[in-house]
PDB file of C-alpha atoms in Angstrom:
ATOM      1  CA  MET A   8      75.286 113.509 124.684  1.00 60.00           C
ATOM      2  CA  ALA A   9      75.579 116.251 122.411  1.00 75.00           C
ATOM      3  CA  VAL A  10      78.865 118.281 121.361  1.00 78.00           C
ATOM      4  CA  LYS A  11      79.537 120.494 124.088  1.00 87.00           C
ATOM      5  CA  PHE A  12      81.428 123.395 122.230  1.00 97.00           C
ATOM      6  CA  LYS A  13      80.560 123.950 118.498  1.00 98.00           C
ATOM      7  CA  GLY A  14      79.941 126.978 116.047  1.00 98.00           C
ATOM      8  CA  VAL A  15      81.820 129.985 115.676  1.00 98.00           C
ATOM      9  CA  ILE A  16      83.832 130.610 119.291  1.00 98.00           C
ATOM     10  CA  PRO A  17      86.286 133.885 118.729  1.00 98.00           C
ATOM     11  CA  PRO A  18      89.593 133.567 120.737  1.00 98.00           C
ATOM     12  CA  VAL A  19      89.047 137.152 121.845  1.00 98.00           C
ATOM     13  CA  SER A  20      91.780 139.722 122.388  1.00 98.00           C
ATOM     14  CA  ILE A  21      92.353 141.027 125.753  1.00 98.00           C
ATOM     15  CA  MET A  22      92.319 144.714 126.477  1.00 98.00           C
ATOM     16  CA  PHE A  23      95.250 146.808 127.945  1.00 98.00           C
ATOM     17  CA  ASP A  24      95.217 150.428 128.144  1.00 97.00           C
ATOM     18  CA  GLN A  25      98.532 152.158 127.231  1.00 94.00           C
ATOM     19  CA  GLN A  26     100.509 151.341 130.367  1.00 95.00           C
ATOM     20  CA  GLY A  27      99.958 147.782 129.681  1.00 96.00           C
ATOM     21  CA  LYS A  28      97.060 147.370 132.354  1.00 97.00           C
ATOM     22  CA  PHE A  29      93.833 145.568 131.905  1.00 98.00           C
ATOM     23  CA  ASP A  30      91.282 148.072 130.570  1.00 98.00           C
ATOM     24  CA  PRO A  31      87.775 146.441 131.887  1.00 98.00           C
ATOM     25  CA  ARG A  32      85.803 149.005 129.991  1.00 98.00           C
ATOM     26  CA  SER A  33      87.154 148.233 126.712  1.00 98.00           C
ATOM     27  CA  MET A  34      86.948 144.548 127.328  1.00 98.00           C
ATOM     28  CA  GLU A  35      83.431 144.876 128.040  1.00 98.00           C
ATOM     29  CA  LYS A  36      82.837 146.901 124.645  1.00 98.00           C
ATOM     30  CA  VAL A  37      84.394 144.024 122.980  1.00 98.00           C
ATOM     31  CA  ILE A  38      82.927 141.039 124.937  1.00 98.00           C
ATOM     32  CA  ASP A  39      79.073 142.899 124.028  1.00 98.00           C
ATOM     33  CA  PHE A  40      80.092 143.424 120.329  1.00 98.00           C
ATOM     34  CA  LEU A  41      81.174 139.756 119.812  1.00 98.00           C
ATOM     35  CA  ILE A  42      77.998 138.538 121.981  1.00 98.00           C
ATOM     36  CA  ASP A  43      75.668 140.768 119.557  1.00 98.00           C
ATOM     37  CA  SER A  44      77.472 139.287 116.452  1.00 98.00           C
ATOM     38  CA  ASN A  45      75.656 135.903 117.277  1.00 98.00           C
ATOM     39  CA  VAL A  46      78.919 133.863 118.148  1.00 98.00           C
ATOM     40  CA  ASP A  47      78.440 130.678 119.912  1.00 98.00           C
ATOM     41  CA  GLY A  48      80.913 130.998 122.962  1.00 98.00           C
ATOM     42  CA  LEU A  49      83.936 133.061 123.855  1.00 98.00           C
ATOM     43  CA  PHE A  50      87.764 131.650 124.319  1.00 98.00           C
ATOM     44  CA  PHE A  51      89.685 133.959 126.468  1.00 98.00           C
ATOM     45  CA  LEU A  52      93.424 133.891 127.335  1.00 98.00           C
ATOM     46  CA  GLY A  53      94.338 131.834 124.348  1.00 97.00           C
ATOM     47  CA  SER A  54      97.287 132.639 122.103  1.00 96.00           C
ATOM     48  CA  GLY A  55      95.468 135.714 120.863  1.00 95.00           C
ATOM     49  CA  GLY A  56      94.652 136.655 124.249  1.00 97.00           C
ATOM     50  CA  GLU A  57      98.167 137.119 125.451  1.00 97.00           C
ATOM     51  CA  PHE A  58      98.363 134.296 127.922  1.00 98.00           C
ATOM     52  CA  THR A  59     102.252 134.018 127.368  1.00 97.00           C
ATOM     53  CA  GLN A  60     102.766 137.683 128.526  1.00 97.00           C
ATOM     54  CA  LEU A  61     100.762 137.343 131.577  1.00 98.00           C
ATOM     55  CA  SER A  62     101.489 136.040 134.935  1.00 97.00           C
ATOM     56  CA  SER A  63      99.313 133.521 136.873  1.00 97.00           C
ATOM     57  CA  THR A  64      97.906 136.410 138.686  1.00 98.00           C
ATOM     58  CA  GLU A  65      97.076 138.433 135.714  1.00 98.00           C
ATOM     59  CA  ARG A  66      95.614 135.518 134.230  1.00 98.00           C
ATOM     60  CA  LYS A  67      93.392 134.783 137.108  1.00 98.00           C
ATOM     61  CA  GLU A  68      92.028 138.524 137.646  1.00 98.00           C
ATOM     62  CA  ILE A  69      91.006 138.459 133.792  1.00 98.00           C
ATOM     63  CA  ALA A  70      89.564 135.217 133.821  1.00 98.00           C
ATOM     64  CA  GLU A  71      87.390 136.218 137.231  1.00 98.00           C
ATOM     65  CA  PHE A  72      86.184 139.835 135.449  1.00 98.00           C
ATOM     66  CA  VAL A  73      85.258 138.275 131.989  1.00 98.00           C
ATOM     67  CA  ILE A  74      83.332 135.233 133.474  1.00 98.00           C
ATOM     68  CA  GLN A  75      81.587 137.726 135.781  1.00 98.00           C
ATOM     69  CA  TYR A  76      80.923 140.337 133.016  1.00 98.00           C
ATOM     70  CA  VAL A  77      79.849 137.744 130.222  1.00 98.00           C
ATOM     71  CA  ASP A  78      77.115 136.495 132.990  1.00 97.00           C
ATOM     72  CA  LYS A  79      76.332 133.013 131.231  1.00 97.00           C
ATOM     73  CA  ARG A  80      75.140 134.874 128.279  1.00 98.00           C
ATOM     74  CA  LEU A  81      77.419 132.493 126.152  1.00 98.00           C
ATOM     75  CA  PRO A  82      79.688 129.382 127.179  1.00 98.00           C
ATOM     76  CA  ILE A  83      83.139 130.603 128.220  1.00 98.00           C
ATOM     77  CA  LEU A  84      86.263 128.828 127.758  1.00 98.00           C
ATOM     78  CA  ILE A  85      89.723 129.920 129.666  1.00 98.00           C
ATOM     79  CA  GLY A  86      93.118 129.115 128.258  1.00 98.00           C
ATOM     80  CA  THR A  87      95.153 127.471 131.197  1.00 98.00           C
ATOM     81  CA  GLY A  88      98.015 126.083 129.437  1.00 98.00           C
ATOM     82  CA  SER A  89     101.424 126.394 130.815  1.00 98.00           C
ATOM     83  CA  THR A  90     105.083 124.817 130.325  1.00 97.00           C
ATOM     84  CA  ASN A  91     104.377 122.977 133.606  1.00 96.00           C
ATOM     85  CA  THR A  92     101.763 120.799 134.826  1.00 98.00           C
ATOM     86  CA  ARG A  93     101.092 121.964 138.267  1.00 98.00           C
ATOM     87  CA  GLU A  94     100.144 125.585 136.839  1.00 98.00           C
ATOM     88  CA  VAL A  95      97.975 124.112 134.566  1.00 98.00           C
ATOM     89  CA  ILE A  96      95.928 122.551 137.007  1.00 98.00           C
ATOM     90  CA  GLU A  97      96.288 125.538 139.470  1.00 98.00           C
ATOM     91  CA  LEU A  98      94.552 127.625 136.770  1.00 98.00           C
ATOM     92  CA  SER A  99      92.004 125.316 135.470  1.00 98.00           C
ATOM     93  CA  ARG A 100      90.640 124.705 139.252  1.00 98.00           C
ATOM     94  CA  HIS A 101      90.521 128.396 139.470  1.00 98.00           C
ATOM     95  CA  ALA A 102      88.868 128.901 136.068  1.00 98.00           C
ATOM     96  CA  PHE A 103      86.270 126.377 137.446  1.00 98.00           C
ATOM     97  CA  ASN A 104      85.808 127.770 140.397  1.00 98.00           C
ATOM     98  CA  GLN A 105      84.881 130.906 138.808  1.00 98.00           C
ATOM     99  CA  ASN A 106      82.307 128.934 136.778  1.00 97.00           C
ATOM    100  CA  ALA A 107      83.922 128.923 133.393  1.00 98.00           C
ATOM    101  CA  ASP A 108      82.302 126.532 131.012  1.00 98.00           C
ATOM    102  CA  GLY A 109      85.103 125.017 129.983  1.00 98.00           C
ATOM    103  CA  VAL A 110      89.442 124.904 129.429  1.00 98.00           C
ATOM    104  CA  VAL A 111      91.551 124.868 126.731  1.00 98.00           C
ATOM    105  CA  VAL A 112      94.819 123.410 127.488  1.00 98.00           C
ATOM    106  CA  ILE A 113      97.775 123.914 125.053  1.00 98.00           C
ATOM    107  CA  ASN A 114     100.595 121.026 125.308  1.00 97.00           C
ATOM    108  CA  PRO A 115     103.743 122.283 126.981  1.00 96.00           C
ATOM    109  CA  TYR A 116     106.045 124.600 124.682  1.00 94.00           C
ATOM    110  CA  TYR A 117     110.209 124.639 125.053  1.00 94.00           C
ATOM    111  CA  TRP A 118     110.407 120.902 125.908  1.00 92.00           C
ATOM    112  CA  GLU A 119     109.183 118.709 123.045  1.00 94.00           C
ATOM    113  CA  LEU A 120     107.828 115.597 125.288  1.00 97.00           C
ATOM    114  CA  SER A 121     107.805 111.989 124.527  1.00 97.00           C
ATOM    115  CA  GLU A 122     104.035 110.838 123.379  1.00 97.00           C
ATOM    116  CA  GLU A 123     104.198 108.886 126.912  1.00 98.00           C
ATOM    117  CA  ASN A 124     105.113 111.971 128.547  1.00 98.00           C
ATOM    118  CA  LEU A 125     102.511 114.180 126.699  1.00 98.00           C
ATOM    119  CA  TYR A 126      99.914 111.226 127.439  1.00 98.00           C
ATOM    120  CA  LEU A 127     100.725 111.947 131.251  1.00 98.00           C
ATOM    121  CA  HIS A 128     100.726 115.444 131.286  1.00 98.00           C
ATOM    122  CA  TYR A 129      97.101 115.638 130.025  1.00 98.00           C
ATOM    123  CA  HIS A 130      96.049 112.426 132.028  1.00 98.00           C
ATOM    124  CA  GLU A 131      97.130 114.358 135.177  1.00 98.00           C
ATOM    125  CA  ILE A 132      95.446 117.639 134.446  1.00 98.00           C
ATOM    126  CA  ALA A 133      92.207 115.539 133.959  1.00 98.00           C
ATOM    127  CA  ASN A 134      92.564 113.528 137.160  1.00 98.00           C
ATOM    128  CA  ALA A 135      92.875 116.620 138.982  1.00 98.00           C
ATOM    129  CA  VAL A 136      90.043 118.882 137.299  1.00 97.00           C
ATOM    130  CA  GLU A 137      86.574 117.846 136.818  1.00 94.00           C
ATOM    131  CA  GLY A 138      85.372 120.251 134.312  1.00 97.00           C
ATOM    132  CA  PRO A 139      85.446 120.051 130.445  1.00 98.00           C
ATOM    133  CA  ILE A 140      88.823 119.996 128.843  1.00 98.00           C
ATOM    134  CA  LEU A 141      89.629 120.987 125.389  1.00 98.00           C
ATOM    135  CA  LEU A 142      93.087 119.967 124.156  1.00 98.00           C
ATOM    136  CA  TYR A 143      94.803 122.690 122.101  1.00 98.00           C
ATOM    137  CA  ASN A 144      97.216 121.669 119.115  1.00 98.00           C
ATOM    138  CA  PHE A 145      99.369 124.482 117.709  1.00 98.00           C
ATOM    139  CA  PRO A 146     102.681 122.815 116.704  1.00 97.00           C
ATOM    140  CA  ALA A 147     104.016 125.798 115.134  1.00 95.00           C
ATOM    141  CA  LEU A 148     104.103 127.298 118.291  1.00 95.00           C
ATOM    142  CA  THR A 149     104.931 124.165 120.812  1.00 96.00           C
ATOM    143  CA  GLY A 150     107.154 122.401 118.426  1.00 96.00           C
ATOM    144  CA  GLN A 151     105.275 119.139 118.202  1.00 96.00           C
ATOM    145  CA  SER A 152     101.835 117.951 117.205  1.00 97.00           C
ATOM    146  CA  ILE A 153      99.366 115.756 119.654  1.00 98.00           C
ATOM    147  CA  PRO A 154      98.835 112.922 117.440  1.00 98.00           C
ATOM    148  CA  PRO A 155      95.262 111.789 117.122  1.00 98.00           C
ATOM    149  CA  HIS A 156      95.924 108.423 118.840  1.00 98.00           C
ATOM    150  CA  VAL A 157      97.128 110.242 121.527  1.00 98.00           C
ATOM    151  CA  VAL A 158      93.732 112.168 121.860  1.00 98.00           C
ATOM    152  CA  LEU A 159      91.934 108.822 121.699  1.00 98.00           C
ATOM    153  CA  ARG A 160      93.854 107.320 124.601  1.00 98.00           C
ATOM    154  CA  LEU A 161      92.846 110.215 126.567  1.00 98.00           C
ATOM    155  CA  VAL A 162      89.226 110.707 125.702  1.00 98.00           C
ATOM    156  CA  LYS A 163      88.930 106.818 126.585  1.00 98.00           C
ATOM    157  CA  LYS A 164      90.148 107.329 130.003  1.00 98.00           C
ATOM    158  CA  HIS A 165      88.461 110.853 130.468  1.00 98.00           C
ATOM    159  CA  GLU A 166      85.152 111.686 129.683  1.00 96.00           C
ATOM    160  CA  HIS A 167      85.512 115.228 130.551  1.00 97.00           C
ATOM    161  CA  ILE A 168      88.169 115.845 127.860  1.00 98.00           C
ATOM    162  CA  VAL A 169      85.241 117.040 125.339  1.00 98.00           C
ATOM    163  CA  GLY A 170      87.318 118.223 122.202  1.00 98.00           C
ATOM    164  CA  ILE A 171      90.430 120.160 120.570  1.00 98.00           C
ATOM    165  CA  LYS A 172      91.060 123.136 118.723  1.00 98.00           C
ATOM    166  CA  GLU A 173      93.202 122.219 115.968  1.00 98.00           C
ATOM    167  CA  THR A 174      95.485 125.598 115.115  1.00 97.00           C
ATOM    168  CA  ILE A 175      97.361 123.556 112.415  1.00 96.00           C
ATOM    169  CA  ASP A 176      97.764 123.902 108.837  1.00 93.00           C
ATOM    170  CA  SER A 177      97.206 120.229 107.529  1.00 92.00           C
ATOM    171  CA  THR A 178      93.488 119.287 106.589  1.00 94.00           C
ATOM    172  CA  ALA A 179      95.113 115.597 106.765  1.00 96.00           C
ATOM    173  CA  HIS A 180      95.834 116.099 110.446  1.00 97.00           C
ATOM    174  CA  ILE A 181      92.341 117.628 111.167  1.00 97.00           C
ATOM    175  CA  ARG A 182      90.793 114.512 109.050  1.00 97.00           C
ATOM    176  CA  ASP A 183      92.608 112.317 111.015  1.00 98.00           C
ATOM    177  CA  MET A 184      91.393 113.398 114.381  1.00 98.00           C
ATOM    178  CA  ILE A 185      87.819 113.435 113.291  1.00 98.00           C
ATOM    179  CA  THR A 186      88.280 109.985 111.516  1.00 98.00           C
ATOM    180  CA  THR A 187      90.069 108.269 114.851  1.00 98.00           C
ATOM    181  CA  VAL A 188      88.535 110.280 117.907  1.00 98.00           C
ATOM    182  CA  LYS A 189      85.165 111.439 116.631  1.00 96.00           C
ATOM    183  CA  ALA A 190      84.426 108.510 114.705  1.00 95.00           C
ATOM    184  CA  GLU A 191      84.238 106.799 117.844  1.00 97.00           C
ATOM    185  CA  TYR A 192      82.950 109.665 120.075  1.00 97.00           C
ATOM    186  CA  PRO A 193      80.753 111.550 117.545  1.00 97.00           C
ATOM    187  CA  ASP A 194      80.214 114.258 120.818  1.00 97.00           C
ATOM    188  CA  PHE A 195      83.933 114.782 120.721  1.00 98.00           C
ATOM    189  CA  SER A 196      84.129 118.590 119.386  1.00 98.00           C
ATOM    190  CA  VAL A 197      86.988 119.053 116.364  1.00 98.00           C
ATOM    191  CA  LEU A 198      87.381 122.903 115.972  1.00 98.00           C
ATOM    192  CA  ALA A 199      89.639 124.409 113.658  1.00 98.00           C
ATOM    193  CA  GLY A 200      92.189 126.912 114.576  1.00 98.00           C
ATOM    194  CA  PHE A 201      92.789 128.628 111.080  1.00 96.00           C
ATOM    195  CA  ASP A 202      90.029 131.062 109.360  1.00 96.00           C
ATOM    196  CA  ASP A 203      90.806 129.351 106.113  1.00 95.00           C
ATOM    197  CA  HIS A 204      89.829 125.841 107.668  1.00 97.00           C
ATOM    198  CA  LEU A 205      86.558 126.558 108.977  1.00 98.00           C
ATOM    199  CA  PHE A 206      84.841 125.508 105.638  1.00 98.00           C
ATOM    200  CA  ASN A 207      87.287 122.238 105.551  1.00 96.00           C
ATOM    201  CA  THR A 208      86.602 121.225 109.014  1.00 98.00           C
ATOM    202  CA  LEU A 209      82.896 121.078 108.734  1.00 98.00           C
ATOM    203  CA  ALA A 210      83.249 119.312 105.200  1.00 97.00           C
ATOM    204  CA  LEU A 211      85.001 116.486 106.944  1.00 97.00           C
ATOM    205  CA  GLY A 212      82.332 116.456 110.066  1.00 97.00           C
ATOM    206  CA  GLY A 213      84.046 118.672 112.267  1.00 98.00           C
ATOM    207  CA  ASP A 214      82.163 121.129 114.310  1.00 98.00           C
ATOM    208  CA  GLY A 215      83.437 124.973 113.942  1.00 98.00           C
ATOM    209  CA  ALA A 216      86.157 127.253 114.636  1.00 98.00           C
ATOM    210  CA  ILE A 217      88.127 129.143 117.130  1.00 98.00           C
ATOM    211  CA  SER A 218      90.025 131.594 114.843  1.00 97.00           C
ATOM    212  CA  ALA A 219      91.431 134.888 115.249  1.00 97.00           C
ATOM    213  CA  SER A 220      89.390 136.886 112.214  1.00 97.00           C
ATOM    214  CA  VAL A 221      86.201 136.473 114.452  1.00 98.00           C
ATOM    215  CA  ASN A 222      87.353 139.323 116.722  1.00 98.00           C
ATOM    216  CA  PHE A 223      87.122 141.833 113.556  1.00 97.00           C
ATOM    217  CA  ALA A 224      84.900 140.118 110.920  1.00 97.00           C
ATOM    218  CA  PRO A 225      82.773 137.595 112.893  1.00 98.00           C
ATOM    219  CA  GLN A 226      80.014 137.917 110.044  1.00 97.00           C
ATOM    220  CA  LEU A 227      82.330 135.949 107.651  1.00 97.00           C
ATOM    221  CA  SER A 228      82.724 132.742 110.071  1.00 98.00           C
ATOM    222  CA  VAL A 229      79.298 133.039 111.508  1.00 98.00           C
ATOM    223  CA  ASP A 230      77.058 133.445 108.273  1.00 98.00           C
ATOM    224  CA  LEU A 231      79.590 130.517 106.563  1.00 98.00           C
ATOM    225  CA  TYR A 232      78.714 128.481 109.549  1.00 98.00           C
ATOM    226  CA  GLN A 233      75.144 129.252 109.246  1.00 98.00           C
ATOM    227  CA  ALA A 234      75.262 128.405 105.603  1.00 98.00           C
ATOM    228  CA  PHE A 235      76.579 125.254 105.746  1.00 98.00           C
ATOM    229  CA  ARG A 236      74.513 124.024 108.448  1.00 97.00           C
ATOM    230  CA  THR A 237      71.419 124.996 106.214  1.00 98.00           C
ATOM    231  CA  GLY A 238      72.944 123.350 103.060  1.00 98.00           C
ATOM    232  CA  ASN A 239      73.480 126.635 101.499  1.00 98.00           C
ATOM    233  CA  TYR A 240      77.230 125.318 100.198  1.00 97.00           C
ATOM    234  CA  LYS A 241      77.144 128.051  97.444  1.00 98.00           C
ATOM    235  CA  THR A 242      77.069 130.683 100.156  1.00 98.00           C
ATOM    236  CA  ALA A 243      79.458 129.072 102.428  1.00 98.00           C
ATOM    237  CA  MET A 244      81.999 128.476  99.901  1.00 97.00           C
ATOM    238  CA  GLU A 245      81.772 132.457  98.885  1.00 97.00           C
ATOM    239  CA  LEU A 246      82.375 133.313 102.363  1.00 97.00           C
ATOM    240  CA  HIS A 247      85.217 130.411 102.230  1.00 97.00           C
ATOM    241  CA  GLN A 248      87.102 132.414  99.640  1.00 96.00           C
ATOM    242  CA  LYS A 249      86.784 135.337 101.512  1.00 95.00           C
ATOM    243  CA  LEU A 250      88.048 133.830 104.714  1.00 96.00           C
ATOM    244  CA  ALA A 251      91.084 132.416 102.741  1.00 95.00           C
ATOM    245  CA  GLN A 252      92.317 135.678 102.393  1.00 95.00           C
ATOM    246  CA  ILE A 253      92.698 136.575 106.114  1.00 95.00           C
ATOM    247  CA  PRO A 254      96.172 134.667 106.492  1.00 93.00           C
ATOM    248  CA  THR A 255      97.816 137.461 104.588  1.00 93.00           C
ATOM    249  CA  LEU A 256      97.003 139.937 107.451  1.00 95.00           C
ATOM    250  CA  TYR A 257      98.954 137.668 109.744  1.00 94.00           C
ATOM    251  CA  GLN A 258     102.237 137.625 107.741  1.00 93.00           C
ATOM    252  CA  LEU A 259     102.409 141.540 108.295  1.00 95.00           C
ATOM    253  CA  GLU A 260     103.606 141.299 111.763  1.00 96.00           C
ATOM    254  CA  ILE A 261     105.308 138.475 114.073  1.00 95.00           C
ATOM    255  CA  PRO A 262     103.501 137.487 116.513  1.00 95.00           C
ATOM    256  CA  PHE A 263     100.559 138.939 115.054  1.00 96.00           C
ATOM    257  CA  ILE A 264      98.557 139.926 118.126  1.00 97.00           C
ATOM    258  CA  SER A 265      98.585 143.781 117.574  1.00 97.00           C
ATOM    259  CA  VAL A 266      97.518 142.769 113.806  1.00 98.00           C
ATOM    260  CA  ILE A 267      94.047 141.588 115.032  1.00 98.00           C
ATOM    261  CA  LYS A 268      93.640 144.476 117.404  1.00 98.00           C
ATOM    262  CA  GLU A 269      94.280 146.910 114.483  1.00 97.00           C
ATOM    263  CA  ALA A 270      91.824 145.158 112.429  1.00 97.00           C
ATOM    264  CA  THR A 271      89.477 145.064 114.988  1.00 98.00           C
ATOM    265  CA  LYS A 272      89.981 149.352 115.613  1.00 97.00           C
ATOM    266  CA  MET A 273      89.483 149.436 111.996  1.00 96.00           C
ATOM    267  CA  CYS A 274      86.716 147.058 111.258  1.00 95.00           C
ATOM    268  CA  SER A 275      84.239 146.875 114.147  1.00 88.00           C
ATOM    269  CA  LEU A 276      85.212 148.824 117.267  1.00 95.00           C
ATOM    270  CA  ASP A 277      87.263 151.958 118.857  1.00 95.00           C
ATOM    271  CA  ILE A 278      89.684 150.088 121.139  1.00 97.00           C
ATOM    272  CA  PRO A 279      92.976 150.005 122.600  1.00 97.00           C
ATOM    273  CA  THR A 280      95.451 148.516 120.568  1.00 97.00           C
ATOM    274  CA  TYR A 281      98.300 148.052 123.358  1.00 98.00           C
ATOM    275  CA  VAL A 282     100.034 144.704 123.183  1.00 98.00           C
ATOM    276  CA  GLN A 283     102.220 143.137 126.133  1.00 98.00           C
ATOM    277  CA  PRO A 284     105.814 142.783 125.090  1.00 97.00           C
ATOM    278  CA  PRO A 285     107.911 141.284 123.679  1.00 97.00           C
ATOM    279  CA  ALA A 286     105.096 141.772 121.113  1.00 96.00           C
ATOM    280  CA  ARG A 287     105.167 145.061 119.859  1.00 96.00           C
ATOM    281  CA  MET A 288     102.317 147.562 118.580  1.00 95.00           C
ATOM    282  CA  VAL A 289     102.708 148.032 114.585  1.00 96.00           C
ATOM    283  CA  SER A 290     103.925 151.079 112.744  1.00 96.00           C
ATOM    284  CA  GLU A 291     102.136 153.334 110.653  1.00 96.00           C
ATOM    285  CA  LYS A 292     103.505 151.735 107.355  1.00 96.00           C
ATOM    286  CA  LYS A 293     102.327 148.074 108.876  1.00 96.00           C
ATOM    287  CA  ARG A 294      99.008 150.120 109.500  1.00 96.00           C
ATOM    288  CA  GLU A 295      98.646 150.762 106.113  1.00 96.00           C
ATOM    289  CA  GLN A 296      99.029 147.472 104.748  1.00 96.00           C
ATOM    290  CA  ILE A 297      96.670 146.187 107.247  1.00 97.00           C
ATOM    291  CA  ARG A 298      94.261 148.614 105.843  1.00 96.00           C
ATOM    292  CA  ASN A 299      95.201 147.791 102.121  1.00 95.00           C
ATOM    293  CA  VAL A 300      94.256 143.690 102.937  1.00 95.00           C
ATOM    294  CA  LEU A 301      91.108 144.769 104.706  1.00 96.00           C
ATOM    295  CA  ARG A 302      89.857 146.816 101.560  1.00 95.00           C
ATOM    296  CA  GLN A 303      90.918 144.075  99.350  1.00 93.00           C
ATOM    297  CA  ILE A 304      88.583 141.445 101.057  1.00 93.00           C
ATOM    298  CA  GLY A 305      85.926 143.875 101.227  1.00 93.00           C
ATOM    299  CA  LEU A 306      85.783 144.336 105.313  1.00 94.00           C
ATOM    300  CA  ILE A 307      86.181 148.158 104.576  1.00 90.00           C
ATOM    301  CA  GLU A 308      85.452 150.658 102.234  1.00 84.00           C
ATOM    302  CA  LYS A 309      88.026 151.464  99.591  1.00 73.00           C
ATOM    303  CA  ARG A 310      88.650 155.356  99.021  1.00 62.00           C
TER     304      ARG A 310
END
């Protein structure tokens, strides 16, 4: 069995109008742009997809729309994470009923769980859901990391747990996930969550990235991945050095969801930049700071 999810997969920004309503026409524009940029899949309703600011009903409606619109042009992943196990199961079943190719499940946030309770959370989800599941490790937001030995235990029990999104600023953790889980199950996907860990993850034997900059600068990650695969490591390293500057953007606003939308508007597409509260749209001062960073990286022209 080959690796099911690999390459460059954007965590797609969800489009809303100025009244906070889902904007299907702008969503179509974003989807078409990303598909035309030669990405390898699309991940909706992750952190950058504002899932934490949406109701279950809204999440289902958006999932239904994007799956129907993409219409099998690329593999689709739907984020179904929640603070409670029952809701994860409900959202995951819904996603697969709509023909999603996989679901991405962040570990519960607010409560820190014992390792056994963390294992049981995913074990119960996997027992109740038949389609491919990717775990989602983002300890900076959930309060705890998913240990590689827990992942290995889950993968041994459930063959449809097929990968993990590693949004962790630790090459050592990514390495341990690869040497612990992927070494025993080569078809298990290990995908970087941070832009500046794509090169590291590939070099360690991982499979790609699900990182925010793909929304506004897909060419950097797509070209890096292709250069690495073809052995053009000089080009891959040059692109890695550009990607390494991207996190500077994310420091300009917390959460940085609005920064991604503003950068997308500046670099690529005329889209609405509304974000769901408690996130907020950026000020004009911060908008200029975003422009300056994008100019420094070479993503938009200097004055």
